[in-house]
Amino acid sequence: MNLSSFMPKDLVYPKAAACLTEEEKKDYIEKISGLLKEQNAAVIAHYYCNDDVQALAESTGGFIGDSLEMAKWGKKSSFDRLIVCGVRFMGETAKILSPEKTILMPSLKAECSLDLGCPAEEFSEFCDQHPNRTVVVYANTSAAVKARADWVVTSSIAIQVVEHLHSLGKELIWAPDRHLGSYIERLTGADMLRWQAHCVVHDEFKAQALEKLKQMHPDAAVLVHPESPAAVVEMADVVGSTSQLLKAAKTLPNSKLIVATDSGIFYKLQQACPDKELIIAPTQGEGATCKSCAHCPWMAMNGLKEIYEALTAGQDTGLHEVHVDEEIRVKALNSLNRLLDFSEKLAGRK
Ligand code: 13P
Ligand code: SF4
């Protein structure tokens, strides 16, 4: 089986969220704030969302985080309705963990190229061909793929989980991100059969251009998300999930940071390091297509107008509410719970 064949060839990027005037933004923020209180609802946003959306989550008592933190916060919160601003797998994860809550999204069409690159049926067939392997999948997958897996991991905890499984002598199937998979394999030495999808944002960071940028800023530290190509990861001072990169940005002594991840993270990076110079890593250079140009086209679908629409749409429009088939949900919950339990134990050990 040629694993790379599952990466969709001609991805059509969606239209970004509506462009609003300052006046319109103020108006939407006011209306959304009222609706959130009325509906006992909260906004949960990923770090890659547009600034307006992250600011709304902050000002209305919601949450901003990486994919693991979003899942944990949603599960623990007492809100009846969660507006998940991110991409579909994040909304599905919230529903899997909190089936009693109404999970809404600004758009259910907010995809992820990793999720699209790992169709459940083909993946399941592949797993069937290797029945002795433990199946570990990244959170950036559909509920059906999570249901087929033994473990779900996020980038913040993937190394520790694979180290643990490797120490038990397990051989693994890994899906779907090829770069994160090879990074984990290099670090842990685990035996991993790796699916070959990629993130359209991180895959575009260019090592040669980064080398030149580093020469221009020799005092800068380089922060890299592990969905980036190996040659870029090799140049990093810190490799980590979005939250781990933010933490490192604060503690590193460097006054300049070159950042290889989605530019949405600059909203929180600027707050965390107001005195540091922040530079986005290059997506230009030899072989560059710069289609996403360091911002996820599906994250960009989340906007104030779309959040308002999600809160006011009737139940049956099929445009905003996340549903997960109950049989799939229960299976996916098993593999997600392994992740959550593991992460609690790890936190307890620190
Ligand atoms: P984090 O798990 O680091 O938040 O990244 C997930 C991701 O790629 C979201 O697009
Ligand atoms: Fe998926 Fe990449 Fe977008 Fe994250 S940034 S949602 S991994 S396409």
Coordinates of C-alpha atoms and ligand atoms in Angstrom, one line a residue:
M1 CA 0.0 0.0 0.0
N2 CA 1.4 3.4 -0.9
L3 CA 0.6 5.4 2.2
S4 CA 1.3 8.8 0.6
S5 CA -1.5 8.2 -1.9
F6 CA -4.0 9.2 0.8
M7 CA -3.0 12.9 0.9
P8 CA -5.7 14.6 -1.2
K9 CA -3.9 16.0 -4.3
D10 CA -6.0 19.1 -5.1
L11 CA -7.1 20.5 -1.8
V12 CA -9.5 23.4 -2.3
Y13 CA -9.0 26.0 0.4
P14 CA -12.2 27.5 1.9
K15 CA -13.3 31.1 2.1
A16 CA -12.0 32.8 5.3
A17 CA -14.3 34.3 7.9
A18 CA -16.2 37.5 7.0
C19 CA -14.1 40.6 7.0
L20 CA -15.7 43.1 9.5
T21 CA -15.3 46.8 10.2
E22 CA -14.4 47.9 13.7
E23 CA -18.0 49.0 14.3
E24 CA -19.3 45.6 13.2
K25 CA -16.8 43.8 15.4
K26 CA -18.0 45.8 18.4
D27 CA -21.6 45.1 17.6
Y28 CA -21.0 41.3 17.3
I29 CA -18.9 41.1 20.5
E30 CA -21.7 42.8 22.4
K31 CA -24.3 40.5 21.0
I32 CA -22.2 37.3 21.4
S33 CA -21.4 38.2 25.0
G34 CA -25.1 38.5 25.8
L35 CA -25.9 35.2 24.0
L36 CA -23.2 33.3 25.8
K37 CA -24.6 34.4 29.2
E38 CA -28.2 33.6 28.2
Q39 CA -27.2 30.1 26.9
N40 CA -24.7 29.3 29.6
A41 CA -22.1 28.9 26.8
A42 CA -18.4 29.5 26.4
V43 CA -16.0 30.0 23.5
I44 CA -13.0 27.6 23.3
A45 CA -10.4 28.8 20.8
H46 CA -7.2 27.2 19.5
Y47 CA -4.1 29.4 19.4
Y48 CA -4.2 29.4 15.6
C49 CA -7.6 31.2 15.5
N50 CA -7.7 34.8 14.3
D51 CA -7.0 37.5 16.9
D52 CA -10.6 38.6 17.2
V53 CA -11.7 35.1 18.1
Q54 CA -9.0 34.7 20.7
A55 CA -9.7 38.1 22.2
L56 CA -13.4 37.1 22.4
A57 CA -12.6 33.9 24.2
E58 CA -10.5 35.9 26.7
S59 CA -13.0 38.6 27.4
T60 CA -16.0 36.3 27.8
G61 CA -14.5 33.9 30.3
G62 CA -13.8 31.2 27.7
F63 CA -10.5 29.5 27.0
I64 CA -7.6 29.5 24.5
G65 CA -5.2 26.6 24.4
D66 CA -3.6 23.8 22.4
S67 CA -5.6 20.8 21.3
L68 CA -5.1 18.8 24.5
E69 CA -5.9 21.7 26.8
M70 CA -9.0 22.6 24.8
A71 CA -10.3 19.0 25.2
K72 CA -9.5 19.0 29.0
W73 CA -11.1 22.4 29.6
G74 CA -14.3 21.6 27.7
K75 CA -14.7 18.4 29.7
K76 CA -14.2 20.0 33.1
S77 CA -16.3 23.1 32.4
S78 CA -19.9 23.4 33.6
F79 CA -21.2 25.2 30.6
D80 CA -24.1 23.6 28.7
R81 CA -22.9 24.8 25.3
L82 CA -19.3 25.0 24.0
I83 CA -18.5 27.0 20.9
V84 CA -15.4 25.3 19.6
C85 CA -13.3 27.6 17.4
G86 CA -10.8 25.6 15.6
V87 CA -11.2 22.7 13.2
R88 CA -13.7 19.8 13.1
F89 CA -11.6 17.2 14.9
M90 CA -11.5 19.6 17.9
G91 CA -15.3 19.9 17.9
E92 CA -15.6 16.1 17.6
T93 CA -13.2 15.6 20.5
A94 CA -15.3 17.9 22.6
K95 CA -18.4 15.9 21.8
I96 CA -16.7 12.6 22.4
L97 CA -15.7 13.8 25.9
S98 CA -18.8 15.7 26.7
P99 CA -21.8 14.0 25.0
E100 CA -24.3 15.8 27.4
K101 CA -23.1 19.2 26.1
T102 CA -24.2 20.9 22.9
I103 CA -21.0 21.4 20.9
L104 CA -21.2 24.2 18.2
M105 CA -18.7 25.3 15.7
P106 CA -18.6 28.5 13.5
S107 CA -18.3 26.1 10.6
L108 CA -18.5 22.3 10.4
K109 CA -16.5 22.6 7.1
A110 CA -13.4 23.6 9.0
E111 CA -11.2 20.6 8.0
C112 CA -7.6 19.7 8.7
S113 CA -5.4 18.3 5.9
L114 CA -4.2 15.6 8.3
D115 CA -7.7 14.5 9.0
L116 CA -8.5 14.6 5.2
G117 CA -5.3 12.7 4.5
C118 CA -6.3 9.7 6.7
P119 CA -9.7 8.3 5.6
A120 CA -11.2 6.0 8.2
E121 CA -11.9 3.1 5.9
E122 CA -8.4 2.9 4.3
F123 CA -6.8 3.4 7.6
S124 CA -8.8 0.6 9.2
E125 CA -7.8 -1.7 6.3
F126 CA -4.2 -0.8 6.9
C127 CA -4.5 -1.6 10.6
D128 CA -6.1 -4.9 9.8
Q129 CA -3.0 -5.9 7.8
H130 CA -0.9 -5.4 10.9
P131 CA -2.9 -6.9 13.7
N132 CA 0.0 -7.2 16.1
R133 CA 0.8 -3.5 16.2
T134 CA -0.6 -1.0 18.7
V135 CA -2.3 1.8 16.8
V136 CA -1.4 5.4 17.9
V137 CA -3.1 8.3 16.2
Y138 CA -2.7 12.0 16.4
A139 CA -5.6 14.0 17.7
N140 CA -5.9 15.6 14.2
T141 CA -8.1 12.8 13.0
S142 CA -11.8 12.0 12.6
A143 CA -13.8 10.3 15.4
A144 CA -13.9 7.2 13.3
V145 CA -10.1 7.0 13.1
K146 CA -9.8 7.6 16.8
A147 CA -12.3 4.8 17.3
R148 CA -10.0 2.4 15.4
A149 CA -7.0 3.4 17.5
D150 CA -5.7 2.1 20.8
W151 CA -4.2 5.5 21.7
V152 CA -4.8 9.1 20.8
V153 CA -2.0 11.6 21.4
T154 CA -1.4 15.3 20.8
S155 CA 1.9 16.9 20.0
S156 CA 2.4 17.9 23.6
I157 CA 2.5 14.3 24.9
A158 CA 3.3 12.1 21.8
I159 CA 6.9 11.5 22.8
Q160 CA 6.1 10.4 26.3
V161 CA 3.3 8.1 25.2
V162 CA 5.4 6.4 22.5
E163 CA 8.4 6.1 24.9
H164 CA 6.1 4.4 27.3
L165 CA 4.7 2.0 24.7
H166 CA 8.3 1.3 23.3
S167 CA 9.4 0.5 26.9
L168 CA 6.7 -2.2 27.0
G169 CA 8.1 -3.7 23.8
K170 CA 5.2 -2.6 21.6
E171 CA 5.5 -2.1 17.8
L172 CA 3.3 0.7 16.5
I173 CA 1.3 2.0 13.7
W174 CA 1.4 5.8 13.6
A175 CA -1.0 8.2 11.8
P176 CA -1.4 10.5 10.1
D177 CA 1.4 13.2 10.2
R178 CA 4.6 12.1 8.5
H179 CA 6.8 14.7 10.0
L180 CA 5.6 14.3 13.6
G181 CA 5.9 10.5 13.1
S182 CA 9.5 10.6 11.9
Y183 CA 10.4 13.1 14.7
I184 CA 8.9 10.8 17.3
E185 CA 10.6 7.8 15.8
R186 CA 14.0 9.6 15.8
L187 CA 13.6 10.5 19.4
T188 CA 12.3 7.3 20.9
G189 CA 13.7 4.6 18.6
A190 CA 10.3 3.0 18.5
D191 CA 9.3 0.7 15.7
M192 CA 6.7 2.7 13.9
L193 CA 4.8 2.1 10.6
R194 CA 4.0 5.6 9.7
W195 CA 1.1 7.0 7.6
Q196 CA 2.2 9.8 5.3
A197 CA -0.2 12.7 5.5
H198 CA 1.0 16.3 6.2
C199 CA -0.2 19.6 7.6
V200 CA -0.5 22.1 4.8
V201 CA 0.8 24.9 7.0
H202 CA 3.8 23.3 8.7
D203 CA 4.9 21.4 5.6
E204 CA 5.6 24.7 3.9
F205 CA 8.4 25.9 6.2
K206 CA 11.6 26.0 4.3
A207 CA 15.0 24.9 5.8
Q208 CA 17.3 26.8 3.4
A209 CA 15.4 30.1 3.8
L210 CA 15.4 29.5 7.6
E211 CA 19.1 29.1 7.5
K212 CA 19.5 32.5 5.8
L213 CA 17.1 34.1 8.2
K214 CA 19.2 32.7 11.1
Q215 CA 22.3 34.2 9.6
M216 CA 20.6 37.6 9.5
H217 CA 19.5 37.2 13.2
P218 CA 22.2 35.0 14.8
D219 CA 21.0 35.9 18.3
A220 CA 17.5 34.6 17.7
A221 CA 16.1 31.4 19.1
V222 CA 14.2 29.1 16.7
L223 CA 10.9 27.6 17.9
V224 CA 9.4 24.8 15.8
H225 CA 6.2 22.8 15.9
P226 CA 7.0 19.1 15.1
E227 CA 4.6 19.0 12.2
S228 CA 7.3 20.8 10.3
P229 CA 9.8 19.0 8.0
A230 CA 12.8 17.3 9.6
A231 CA 15.3 19.7 8.2
V232 CA 13.4 22.6 9.9
V233 CA 13.1 20.7 13.1
E234 CA 16.8 20.0 13.1
M235 CA 17.5 23.8 13.2
A236 CA 15.2 24.3 16.3
D237 CA 16.3 25.4 19.7
V238 CA 12.9 24.3 21.0
V239 CA 10.5 21.8 19.4
G240 CA 7.0 21.5 20.9
S241 CA 3.3 21.9 20.8
T242 CA 1.8 25.3 20.6
S243 CA 1.6 25.6 24.5
Q244 CA 5.1 24.3 24.9
L245 CA 6.4 26.9 22.4
L246 CA 4.6 29.7 24.2
K247 CA 6.1 28.6 27.5
A248 CA 9.6 28.4 25.9
A249 CA 9.2 31.9 24.4
K250 CA 8.7 33.3 27.8
T251 CA 11.6 31.6 29.5
L252 CA 14.3 31.7 26.8
P253 CA 16.7 34.6 27.4
N254 CA 16.8 35.6 23.6
S255 CA 15.2 38.9 22.7
K256 CA 14.4 37.6 19.2
L257 CA 12.4 34.5 18.3
I258 CA 11.9 32.9 14.9
V259 CA 8.7 30.9 15.0
A260 CA 7.8 28.0 12.7
T261 CA 4.2 27.4 13.4
D262 CA 0.8 29.0 12.4
S263 CA 1.0 32.8 12.7
G264 CA -2.2 32.7 14.8
I265 CA 0.0 32.0 17.7
F266 CA 1.5 35.5 17.5
Y267 CA -1.6 36.8 19.4
K268 CA -0.6 35.0 22.5
L269 CA 3.1 35.2 21.9
Q270 CA 2.9 39.0 21.8
Q271 CA 1.1 39.0 25.1
A272 CA 3.6 36.6 26.6
C273 CA 6.7 38.4 25.3
P274 CA 5.8 42.1 24.7
D275 CA 9.5 43.1 24.6
K276 CA 10.7 40.4 22.2
E277 CA 11.0 40.6 18.4
L278 CA 8.9 37.9 16.9
I279 CA 9.7 36.7 13.3
I280 CA 7.7 34.1 11.4
A281 CA 9.8 31.4 9.8
P282 CA 9.9 31.5 6.0
T283 CA 7.5 29.6 3.8
Q284 CA 9.2 31.1 0.7
G285 CA 12.2 29.6 -1.0
E286 CA 13.1 26.8 -3.5
G287 CA 10.0 24.7 -4.3
A288 CA 7.7 27.0 -2.4
T289 CA 4.0 27.1 -3.2
C290 CA 3.1 29.3 -0.2
K291 CA -0.5 28.3 -0.4
S292 CA -1.2 28.6 3.3
C293 CA 1.6 31.1 4.0
A294 CA 1.8 30.1 7.7
H295 CA -1.9 30.4 8.4
C296 CA -4.3 27.5 8.4
P297 CA -7.1 28.2 5.8
W298 CA -9.6 26.2 8.0
M299 CA -8.7 27.9 11.2
A300 CA -9.3 31.2 9.3
M301 CA -13.0 30.2 8.8
N302 CA -13.6 31.0 12.5
G303 CA -14.8 34.6 12.9
L304 CA -17.1 36.8 15.0
K305 CA -20.0 36.7 12.5
E306 CA -19.7 33.0 12.2
I307 CA -19.8 32.5 16.0
Y308 CA -22.9 34.7 16.2
E309 CA -24.5 32.6 13.5
A310 CA -23.7 29.4 15.4
L311 CA -25.3 30.8 18.6
T312 CA -28.4 32.0 16.8
A313 CA -29.0 29.2 14.3
G314 CA -31.9 26.8 14.9
Q315 CA -31.0 23.3 16.0
D316 CA -31.7 21.6 12.6
T317 CA -29.7 23.7 10.2
G318 CA -27.0 21.1 10.2
L319 CA -24.4 23.9 9.8
H320 CA -23.0 24.3 13.3
E321 CA -23.8 21.5 15.8
V322 CA -21.3 18.6 16.1
H323 CA -22.8 15.1 16.2
V324 CA -20.8 11.9 16.6
D325 CA -22.3 8.4 16.1
E326 CA -22.7 6.8 19.5
E327 CA -20.9 3.6 18.7
I328 CA -18.0 5.5 17.3
R329 CA -18.0 7.9 20.2
V330 CA -17.8 5.2 22.8
K331 CA -14.8 3.5 21.0
A332 CA -13.0 6.8 20.4
L333 CA -13.6 7.7 24.1
N334 CA -11.5 4.7 25.1
S335 CA -8.5 5.8 23.2
L336 CA -8.9 9.4 24.3
N337 CA -9.3 8.4 27.9
R338 CA -6.0 6.6 27.7
L339 CA -4.4 9.9 26.7
L340 CA -6.2 11.9 29.4
D341 CA -5.3 9.4 32.1
F342 CA -1.7 9.2 30.9
S343 CA -1.5 13.0 31.0
E344 CA -2.9 13.2 34.5
K345 CA -0.3 10.7 35.7
L346 CA 2.5 12.5 34.0
A347 CA 1.4 15.8 35.6
G348 CA 1.2 14.1 39.0
R349 CA 4.8 12.9 38.6
K350 CA 6.1 16.5 38.0
Ligands
13P1 P1 -1.3 21.6 19.1 O1 -1.7 20.2 19.6 O2 0.1 21.9 19.3 O3 -2.3 22.6 19.6 O4 -1.4 21.5 17.5 C1 -2.5 21.0 16.9 C2 -2.6 21.5 15.6 O5 -1.9 21.3 14.7 C3 -3.7 22.3 15.4 O6 -3.8 22.7 14.1
SF4_2 FE1 -4.6 20.7 10.5 FE2 -2.3 22.0 10.0 FE3 -4.6 23.4 10.1 FE4 -3.5 22.3 12.3 S1 -2.7 23.9 11.1 S2 -5.7 22.2 11.7 S3 -2.6 20.5 11.5 S4 -4.1 21.8 8.6

